[in-house]
Amino acid sequence: MMKTDEKLIINGKRLDGRKPMDIREIEMKVGVIPNANGSAYVRFGKTTAFAAVYGPRELIPKHLQEPDKAILRCYYNMAPFSVSDRKRPGPDRRAVEISKVTKLAIEPALFLEEFPETTIDVYIDIIQADGSTRVTGINAASLALADAGIPMRDLIVALSGGKIDDTLIIDLCGKEDNYSEADIPIAFLPNTKEITLLQMDGRITPQEVKDTIRNILKAGEQVYKKQKEALKNRYK
Ligand code: CDP
């Protein structure tokens, strides 16, 4: 974690005026990419993600097929113009890691055994990055999969937590992400509260991790509500 002389919390208020447990303004929309089987747009403050789902469709080459289930492939990508100092285009180590954990976060919500020999492809593109892009991408993927009509056990809700000046916060913006003492992205299935993603970076006590998980399960209800609204709005 990098160091900064700038105070990230002053009198209990964060850089953008939020209290520690406030989430940024959320915007969610599904069916935004007509050519995809399912798609979604998700914005948390300035962090903006699109997700497009193709499939289930026959997996070519055939030797990659699983005879008794679909395979899920996730592709996380950050657009070159998504950050202020242009990101080099193409996959890097970070994108490979985020694609992998995104797949692991989503898989438990799907009935892959219903679609043998097929692939479900999930493309996540970050158009603007201001912290917490992987969780924003997972929320977009959740909606795009539901929009594609793919049977799901549950939606997948994702939110980041962290610690700044010994204060636990949620939904980290870019500066908080870069300078926080700890950064904990979490994804979970809202009905069973099964946690499908939990990563950690920085220094934090076991009790603070427990508290962060509790905070995110609680605040995640707002994200879950927004996801359901976005899906209902599709059919208005
Ligand atoms: O985005 P997320 O928190 O899931 O992952 P991260 O690797 O912890 O990145 C934190 C933040 O750093 C991103 O959300 C971006 O705002 C920023 N970032 C950047 O400016 N340039 C990069 N090449 C990668 C990340």
Short mmCIF file of N, CA, C and O in Angstrom, two decimals, residues 53-157:
data_model
loop_
_atom_site.label_atom_id
_atom_site.label_comp_id
_atom_site.label_asym_id
_atom_site.label_seq_id
_atom_site.Cartn_x
_atom_site.Cartn_y
_atom_site.Cartn_z
N VAL A 53 -22.65 -11.12 -21.79
CA VAL A 53 -22.63 -12.58 -21.67
C VAL A 53 -23.03 -13.20 -23.00
O VAL A 53 -24.01 -12.77 -23.61
N TYR A 54 -22.22 -14.17 -23.45
CA TYR A 54 -22.54 -14.93 -24.66
C TYR A 54 -22.61 -16.40 -24.26
O TYR A 54 -21.70 -16.94 -23.66
N GLY A 55 -23.71 -17.05 -24.60
CA GLY A 55 -23.88 -18.46 -24.27
C GLY A 55 -25.08 -18.67 -23.37
O GLY A 55 -25.82 -17.72 -23.13
N PRO A 56 -25.29 -19.94 -22.94
CA PRO A 56 -24.45 -21.11 -23.25
C PRO A 56 -24.42 -21.38 -24.75
O PRO A 56 -25.46 -21.36 -25.39
N ARG A 57 -23.21 -21.60 -25.30
CA ARG A 57 -23.06 -21.94 -26.71
C ARG A 57 -22.00 -23.03 -26.83
O ARG A 57 -21.15 -23.19 -25.95
N GLU A 58 -22.07 -23.78 -27.94
CA GLU A 58 -21.17 -24.91 -28.12
C GLU A 58 -19.72 -24.45 -28.01
O GLU A 58 -19.36 -23.41 -28.59
N LEU A 59 -18.93 -25.20 -27.26
CA LEU A 59 -17.53 -24.82 -27.06
C LEU A 59 -16.66 -25.45 -28.15
O LEU A 59 -16.65 -26.66 -28.33
N ILE A 60 -15.98 -24.58 -28.89
CA ILE A 60 -15.04 -25.01 -29.92
C ILE A 60 -13.67 -24.47 -29.50
O ILE A 60 -13.60 -23.30 -29.12
N PRO A 61 -12.57 -25.20 -29.57
CA PRO A 61 -12.45 -26.60 -29.99
C PRO A 61 -13.07 -27.57 -28.98
O PRO A 61 -13.05 -27.33 -27.77
N LYS A 62 -13.54 -28.69 -29.55
CA LYS A 62 -14.32 -29.63 -28.74
C LYS A 62 -13.54 -30.25 -27.59
O LYS A 62 -14.14 -30.63 -26.59
N HIS A 63 -12.22 -30.35 -27.74
CA HIS A 63 -11.47 -31.03 -26.67
C HIS A 63 -11.48 -30.21 -25.37
O HIS A 63 -11.13 -30.72 -24.31
N LEU A 64 -11.90 -28.96 -25.45
CA LEU A 64 -12.03 -28.16 -24.23
C LEU A 64 -13.36 -28.39 -23.53
O LEU A 64 -13.56 -27.95 -22.40
N GLN A 65 -14.30 -29.05 -24.20
CA GLN A 65 -15.63 -29.25 -23.63
C GLN A 65 -15.59 -30.15 -22.40
O GLN A 65 -14.76 -31.06 -22.31
N GLU A 66 -16.52 -29.90 -21.48
CA GLU A 66 -16.73 -30.82 -20.36
C GLU A 66 -17.99 -31.60 -20.70
O GLU A 66 -19.03 -30.99 -21.02
N PRO A 67 -17.95 -32.95 -20.62
CA PRO A 67 -19.11 -33.74 -21.05
C PRO A 67 -20.33 -33.56 -20.16
O PRO A 67 -21.46 -33.80 -20.61
N ASP A 68 -20.13 -33.13 -18.90
CA ASP A 68 -21.26 -33.10 -17.97
C ASP A 68 -21.59 -31.69 -17.48
O ASP A 68 -22.42 -31.53 -16.58
N LYS A 69 -20.95 -30.65 -18.02
CA LYS A 69 -21.29 -29.31 -17.58
C LYS A 69 -20.77 -28.25 -18.53
O LYS A 69 -19.90 -28.53 -19.37
N ALA A 70 -21.31 -27.05 -18.38
CA ALA A 70 -20.77 -25.92 -19.14
C ALA A 70 -19.48 -25.46 -18.48
O ALA A 70 -19.28 -25.67 -17.28
N ILE A 71 -18.61 -24.84 -19.27
CA ILE A 71 -17.49 -24.16 -18.62
C ILE A 71 -17.79 -22.66 -18.63
O ILE A 71 -18.49 -22.15 -19.51
N LEU A 72 -17.29 -21.99 -17.62
CA LEU A 72 -17.50 -20.54 -17.49
C LEU A 72 -16.17 -19.87 -17.77
O LEU A 72 -15.15 -20.23 -17.18
N ARG A 73 -16.18 -18.90 -18.69
CA ARG A 73 -14.94 -18.15 -18.96
C ARG A 73 -15.19 -16.67 -18.70
O ARG A 73 -16.19 -16.12 -19.19
N CYS A 74 -14.33 -16.05 -17.92
CA CYS A 74 -14.50 -14.63 -17.60
C CYS A 74 -13.29 -13.84 -18.09
O CYS A 74 -12.15 -14.29 -17.93
N TYR A 75 -13.57 -12.70 -18.68
CA TYR A 75 -12.50 -11.85 -19.23
C TYR A 75 -12.67 -10.44 -18.67
O TYR A 75 -13.57 -9.70 -19.10
N TYR A 76 -11.84 -10.08 -17.71
CA TYR A 76 -11.85 -8.72 -17.14
C TYR A 76 -10.87 -7.87 -17.94
O TYR A 76 -9.73 -8.27 -18.17
N ASN A 77 -11.30 -6.70 -18.36
CA ASN A 77 -10.42 -5.80 -19.11
C ASN A 77 -10.63 -4.36 -18.68
O ASN A 77 -11.75 -3.91 -18.49
N MET A 78 -9.51 -3.64 -18.50
CA MET A 78 -9.59 -2.22 -18.20
C MET A 78 -9.26 -1.43 -19.45
O MET A 78 -8.18 -1.63 -20.03
N ALA A 79 -10.18 -0.58 -19.89
CA ALA A 79 -9.95 0.20 -21.11
C ALA A 79 -8.73 1.11 -20.92
O ALA A 79 -8.51 1.62 -19.82
N PRO A 80 -7.94 1.33 -21.99
CA PRO A 80 -6.75 2.20 -21.89
C PRO A 80 -7.09 3.59 -21.36
O PRO A 80 -6.28 4.20 -20.67
N PHE A 81 -8.30 4.08 -21.67
CA PHE A 81 -8.70 5.43 -21.27
C PHE A 81 -9.44 5.46 -19.93
O PHE A 81 -9.98 6.48 -19.55
N SER A 82 -9.44 4.30 -19.22
CA SER A 82 -10.25 4.23 -18.00
C SER A 82 -9.57 4.89 -16.79
O SER A 82 -10.21 5.15 -15.78
N VAL A 83 -8.26 5.11 -16.91
CA VAL A 83 -7.51 5.75 -15.82
C VAL A 83 -6.83 7.01 -16.36
O VAL A 83 -6.63 7.12 -17.57
N SER A 84 -6.42 7.92 -15.47
CA SER A 84 -5.90 9.20 -15.97
C SER A 84 -4.58 9.05 -16.74
O SER A 84 -4.39 9.65 -17.77
N ASP A 85 -3.65 8.20 -16.24
CA ASP A 85 -2.44 7.98 -17.03
C ASP A 85 -2.59 6.69 -17.81
O ASP A 85 -2.18 5.65 -17.38
N ARG A 86 -3.19 6.79 -19.00
CA ARG A 86 -3.45 5.71 -19.95
C ARG A 86 -2.88 4.34 -19.53
O ARG A 86 -1.70 4.22 -19.24
N LYS A 87 -3.74 3.34 -19.54
CA LYS A 87 -3.29 1.98 -19.24
C LYS A 87 -2.88 1.30 -20.55
O LYS A 87 -3.58 1.43 -21.54
N ARG A 88 -1.77 0.59 -20.52
CA ARG A 88 -1.33 -0.13 -21.72
C ARG A 88 -2.42 -1.13 -22.10
O ARG A 88 -2.88 -1.91 -21.26
N PRO A 89 -2.85 -1.14 -23.38
CA PRO A 89 -3.93 -2.05 -23.75
C PRO A 89 -3.52 -3.51 -23.63
O PRO A 89 -2.33 -3.82 -23.71
N GLY A 90 -4.51 -4.38 -23.50
CA GLY A 90 -4.24 -5.81 -23.48
C GLY A 90 -4.14 -6.36 -22.09
O GLY A 90 -4.01 -5.62 -21.12
N PRO A 91 -4.20 -7.71 -21.99
CA PRO A 91 -4.20 -8.35 -20.67
C PRO A 91 -2.84 -8.22 -19.99
O PRO A 91 -1.81 -8.31 -20.63
N ASP A 92 -2.84 -7.97 -18.69
CA ASP A 92 -1.62 -7.98 -17.90
C ASP A 92 -1.86 -8.95 -16.74
O ASP A 92 -2.92 -9.54 -16.63
N ARG A 93 -0.87 -9.08 -15.88
CA ARG A 93 -0.99 -10.02 -14.75
C ARG A 93 -2.22 -9.73 -13.90
O ARG A 93 -2.91 -10.62 -13.44
N ARG A 94 -2.45 -8.42 -13.69
CA ARG A 94 -3.58 -8.01 -12.85
C ARG A 94 -4.91 -8.47 -13.47
O ARG A 94 -5.78 -9.00 -12.78
N ALA A 95 -5.05 -8.28 -14.79
CA ALA A 95 -6.30 -8.66 -15.46
C ALA A 95 -6.49 -10.18 -15.42
O ALA A 95 -7.62 -10.66 -15.26
N VAL A 96 -5.40 -10.92 -15.54
CA VAL A 96 -5.50 -12.39 -15.49
C VAL A 96 -5.98 -12.82 -14.11
O VAL A 96 -6.87 -13.66 -13.96
N GLU A 97 -5.42 -12.19 -13.07
CA GLU A 97 -5.82 -12.52 -11.69
C GLU A 97 -7.30 -12.16 -11.47
O GLU A 97 -8.07 -12.97 -10.95
N ILE A 98 -7.69 -10.96 -11.89
CA ILE A 98 -9.07 -10.53 -11.63
C ILE A 98 -10.05 -11.39 -12.42
O ILE A 98 -11.11 -11.76 -11.92
N SER A 99 -9.68 -11.77 -13.66
CA SER A 99 -10.55 -12.66 -14.44
C SER A 99 -10.75 -13.98 -13.70
O SER A 99 -11.86 -14.51 -13.64
N LYS A 100 -9.67 -14.48 -13.12
CA LYS A 100 -9.75 -15.77 -12.43
C LYS A 100 -10.64 -15.68 -11.18
O LYS A 100 -11.51 -16.52 -10.97
N VAL A 101 -10.42 -14.65 -10.36
CA VAL A 101 -11.22 -14.58 -9.12
C VAL A 101 -12.68 -14.24 -9.44
O VAL A 101 -13.58 -14.64 -8.70
N THR A 102 -12.90 -13.53 -10.55
CA THR A 102 -14.27 -13.23 -10.96
C THR A 102 -15.01 -14.53 -11.31
O THR A 102 -16.14 -14.75 -10.90
N LYS A 103 -14.34 -15.39 -12.05
CA LYS A 103 -14.93 -16.70 -12.39
C LYS A 103 -15.27 -17.48 -11.11
O LYS A 103 -16.37 -18.00 -10.97
N LEU A 104 -14.33 -17.50 -10.17
CA LEU A 104 -14.57 -18.24 -8.93
C LEU A 104 -15.71 -17.62 -8.13
O LEU A 104 -16.45 -18.32 -7.43
N ALA A 105 -15.86 -16.31 -8.23
CA ALA A 105 -16.91 -15.61 -7.47
C ALA A 105 -18.30 -15.88 -8.04
O ALA A 105 -19.29 -15.89 -7.32
N ILE A 106 -18.35 -16.10 -9.36
CA ILE A 106 -19.64 -16.23 -10.05
C ILE A 106 -20.12 -17.67 -10.12
O ILE A 106 -21.31 -17.96 -10.00
N GLU A 107 -19.18 -18.59 -10.29
CA GLU A 107 -19.50 -19.99 -10.56
C GLU A 107 -20.51 -20.61 -9.59
O GLU A 107 -21.43 -21.30 -10.03
N PRO A 108 -20.37 -20.38 -8.27
CA PRO A 108 -21.31 -21.02 -7.34
C PRO A 108 -22.77 -20.62 -7.55
O PRO A 108 -23.67 -21.31 -7.07
N ALA A 109 -23.02 -19.53 -8.28
CA ALA A 109 -24.41 -19.10 -8.50
C ALA A 109 -25.05 -19.80 -9.71
O ALA A 109 -26.25 -19.68 -9.91
N LEU A 110 -24.24 -20.50 -10.48
CA LEU A 110 -24.75 -21.05 -11.75
C LEU A 110 -24.99 -22.56 -11.67
O LEU A 110 -24.34 -23.27 -10.90
N PHE A 111 -25.93 -23.06 -12.51
CA PHE A 111 -26.18 -24.49 -12.65
C PHE A 111 -25.47 -24.96 -13.92
O PHE A 111 -26.12 -25.23 -14.94
N LEU A 112 -24.15 -25.04 -13.86
CA LEU A 112 -23.38 -25.35 -15.07
C LEU A 112 -23.71 -26.74 -15.60
O LEU A 112 -23.62 -27.00 -16.80
N GLU A 113 -24.15 -27.65 -14.69
CA GLU A 113 -24.44 -29.03 -15.11
C GLU A 113 -25.64 -29.11 -16.06
O GLU A 113 -25.85 -30.13 -16.71
N GLU A 114 -26.39 -28.03 -16.16
CA GLU A 114 -27.55 -28.05 -17.07
C GLU A 114 -27.16 -27.86 -18.53
O GLU A 114 -27.99 -28.04 -19.42
N PHE A 115 -25.91 -27.45 -18.79
CA PHE A 115 -25.52 -27.14 -20.17
C PHE A 115 -24.22 -27.82 -20.56
O PHE A 115 -23.21 -27.16 -20.81
N PRO A 116 -24.22 -29.17 -20.62
CA PRO A 116 -22.98 -29.88 -20.95
C PRO A 116 -22.43 -29.46 -22.32
O PRO A 116 -23.20 -29.07 -23.20
N GLU A 117 -21.13 -29.54 -22.45
CA GLU A 117 -20.41 -29.32 -23.72
C GLU A 117 -20.46 -27.87 -24.21
O GLU A 117 -20.05 -27.58 -25.32
N THR A 118 -20.95 -26.97 -23.37
CA THR A 118 -21.05 -25.57 -23.82
C THR A 118 -20.08 -24.67 -23.04
O THR A 118 -19.44 -25.09 -22.07
N THR A 119 -20.01 -23.44 -23.49
CA THR A 119 -19.29 -22.41 -22.75
C THR A 119 -20.23 -21.24 -22.47
O THR A 119 -21.11 -20.94 -23.26
N ILE A 120 -20.04 -20.62 -21.33
CA ILE A 120 -20.69 -19.35 -21.02
C ILE A 120 -19.55 -18.33 -20.90
O ILE A 120 -18.66 -18.48 -20.07
N ASP A 121 -19.56 -17.34 -21.78
CA ASP A 121 -18.47 -16.36 -21.81
C ASP A 121 -18.94 -15.03 -21.24
O ASP A 121 -19.96 -14.49 -21.68
N VAL A 122 -18.21 -14.53 -20.27
CA VAL A 122 -18.56 -13.27 -19.60
C VAL A 122 -17.43 -12.26 -19.84
O VAL A 122 -16.30 -12.48 -19.39
N TYR A 123 -17.73 -11.20 -20.55
CA TYR A 123 -16.75 -10.15 -20.83
C TYR A 123 -17.06 -8.95 -19.96
O TYR A 123 -18.17 -8.41 -19.99
N ILE A 124 -16.07 -8.52 -19.17
CA ILE A 124 -16.25 -7.36 -18.30
C ILE A 124 -15.28 -6.28 -18.76
O ILE A 124 -14.08 -6.52 -18.86
N ASP A 125 -15.80 -5.12 -19.07
CA ASP A 125 -14.95 -4.02 -19.50
C ASP A 125 -15.12 -2.84 -18.56
O ASP A 125 -16.24 -2.37 -18.33
N ILE A 126 -14.00 -2.37 -18.03
CA ILE A 126 -14.03 -1.19 -17.16
C ILE A 126 -13.78 0.03 -18.04
O ILE A 126 -12.72 0.16 -18.66
N ILE A 127 -14.77 0.89 -18.10
CA ILE A 127 -14.72 2.05 -18.99
C ILE A 127 -14.10 3.24 -18.25
O ILE A 127 -13.42 4.07 -18.82
N GLN A 128 -14.39 3.32 -16.95
CA GLN A 128 -13.78 4.35 -16.13
C GLN A 128 -13.45 3.72 -14.78
O GLN A 128 -14.30 3.04 -14.20
N ALA A 129 -12.22 3.93 -14.30
CA ALA A 129 -11.78 3.28 -13.07
C ALA A 129 -11.53 4.31 -11.98
O ALA A 129 -10.71 5.20 -12.15
N ASP A 130 -12.25 4.18 -10.89
CA ASP A 130 -11.97 5.00 -9.71
C ASP A 130 -12.13 4.13 -8.47
O ASP A 130 -12.95 4.38 -7.60
N GLY A 131 -11.35 3.07 -8.43
CA GLY A 131 -11.36 2.15 -7.29
C GLY A 131 -12.43 1.09 -7.39
O GLY A 131 -13.47 1.27 -8.02
N SER A 132 -12.15 -0.08 -6.77
CA SER A 132 -13.13 -1.16 -6.63
C SER A 132 -13.67 -1.65 -7.96
O SER A 132 -14.86 -1.96 -8.08
N THR A 133 -12.81 -1.76 -8.97
CA THR A 133 -13.32 -2.17 -10.28
C THR A 133 -13.71 -3.64 -10.32
O THR A 133 -14.63 -4.01 -11.03
N ARG A 134 -12.99 -4.50 -9.57
CA ARG A 134 -13.33 -5.92 -9.68
C ARG A 134 -14.72 -6.20 -9.11
O ARG A 134 -15.48 -6.98 -9.69
N VAL A 135 -15.08 -5.54 -8.00
CA VAL A 135 -16.41 -5.80 -7.44
C VAL A 135 -17.49 -5.17 -8.33
O VAL A 135 -18.58 -5.74 -8.48
N THR A 136 -17.19 -4.03 -8.93
CA THR A 136 -18.15 -3.42 -9.85
C THR A 136 -18.38 -4.35 -11.05
O THR A 136 -19.52 -4.55 -11.48
N GLY A 137 -17.29 -4.94 -11.54
CA GLY A 137 -17.40 -5.89 -12.65
C GLY A 137 -18.21 -7.12 -12.28
O GLY A 137 -18.99 -7.63 -13.10
N ILE A 138 -18.07 -7.60 -11.05
CA ILE A 138 -18.82 -8.78 -10.61
C ILE A 138 -20.32 -8.46 -10.51
O ILE A 138 -21.16 -9.25 -10.91
N ASN A 139 -20.66 -7.27 -10.02
CA ASN A 139 -22.08 -6.87 -10.00
C ASN A 139 -22.63 -6.80 -11.42
O ASN A 139 -23.78 -7.23 -11.68
N ALA A 140 -21.84 -6.29 -12.36
CA ALA A 140 -22.28 -6.20 -13.76
C ALA A 140 -22.46 -7.61 -14.34
O ALA A 140 -23.44 -7.88 -15.04
N ALA A 141 -21.53 -8.50 -14.03
CA ALA A 141 -21.62 -9.87 -14.53
C ALA A 141 -22.86 -10.57 -13.98
O ALA A 141 -23.56 -11.28 -14.70
N SER A 142 -23.15 -10.35 -12.70
CA SER A 142 -24.34 -10.94 -12.08
C SER A 142 -25.59 -10.55 -12.87
O SER A 142 -26.42 -11.40 -13.23
N LEU A 143 -25.71 -9.26 -13.16
CA LEU A 143 -26.89 -8.77 -13.89
C LEU A 143 -26.92 -9.27 -15.33
O LEU A 143 -27.99 -9.62 -15.84
N ALA A 144 -25.77 -9.32 -15.98
CA ALA A 144 -25.73 -9.75 -17.38
C ALA A 144 -26.11 -11.23 -17.49
O ALA A 144 -26.80 -11.63 -18.43
N LEU A 145 -25.69 -12.04 -16.52
CA LEU A 145 -26.04 -13.47 -16.52
C LEU A 145 -27.55 -13.64 -16.33
O LEU A 145 -28.20 -14.43 -17.02
N ALA A 146 -28.11 -12.88 -15.40
CA ALA A 146 -29.56 -12.95 -15.16
C ALA A 146 -30.30 -12.45 -16.40
O ALA A 146 -31.30 -13.04 -16.83
N ASP A 147 -29.79 -11.38 -17.02
CA ASP A 147 -30.41 -10.82 -18.22
C ASP A 147 -30.36 -11.82 -19.38
O ASP A 147 -31.25 -11.83 -20.23
N ALA A 148 -29.33 -12.67 -19.39
CA ALA A 148 -29.22 -13.69 -20.44
C ALA A 148 -30.20 -14.84 -20.21
O ALA A 148 -30.31 -15.73 -21.05
N GLY A 149 -30.89 -14.83 -19.08
CA GLY A 149 -31.85 -15.88 -18.79
C GLY A 149 -31.19 -17.17 -18.34
O GLY A 149 -31.79 -18.24 -18.40
N ILE A 150 -29.95 -17.08 -17.93
CA ILE A 150 -29.23 -18.28 -17.47
C ILE A 150 -29.72 -18.61 -16.05
O ILE A 150 -29.75 -17.73 -15.19
N PRO A 151 -30.13 -19.89 -15.83
CA PRO A 151 -30.65 -20.23 -14.50
C PRO A 151 -29.60 -19.99 -13.41
O PRO A 151 -28.45 -20.37 -13.57
N MET A 152 -30.02 -19.33 -12.34
CA MET A 152 -29.08 -18.99 -11.26
C MET A 152 -29.67 -19.35 -9.90
O MET A 152 -30.86 -19.19 -9.69
N ARG A 153 -28.79 -19.82 -9.01
CA ARG A 153 -29.21 -20.06 -7.63
C ARG A 153 -29.54 -18.75 -6.95
O ARG A 153 -30.37 -18.67 -6.06
N ASP A 154 -28.81 -17.71 -7.33
CA ASP A 154 -28.89 -16.43 -6.64
C ASP A 154 -28.17 -15.39 -7.50
O ASP A 154 -27.38 -15.77 -8.38
N LEU A 155 -28.40 -14.12 -7.26
CA LEU A 155 -27.54 -13.10 -7.85
C LEU A 155 -26.21 -13.11 -7.09
O LEU A 155 -26.08 -13.79 -6.07
N ILE A 156 -25.23 -12.36 -7.57
CA ILE A 156 -23.96 -12.24 -6.86
C ILE A 156 -23.77 -10.76 -6.53
O ILE A 156 -23.79 -9.92 -7.43
N VAL A 157 -23.62 -10.48 -5.25
CA VAL A 157 -23.46 -9.10 -4.80
C VAL A 157 -22.00 -8.89 -4.40
O VAL A 157 -21.42 -9.75 -3.73
#
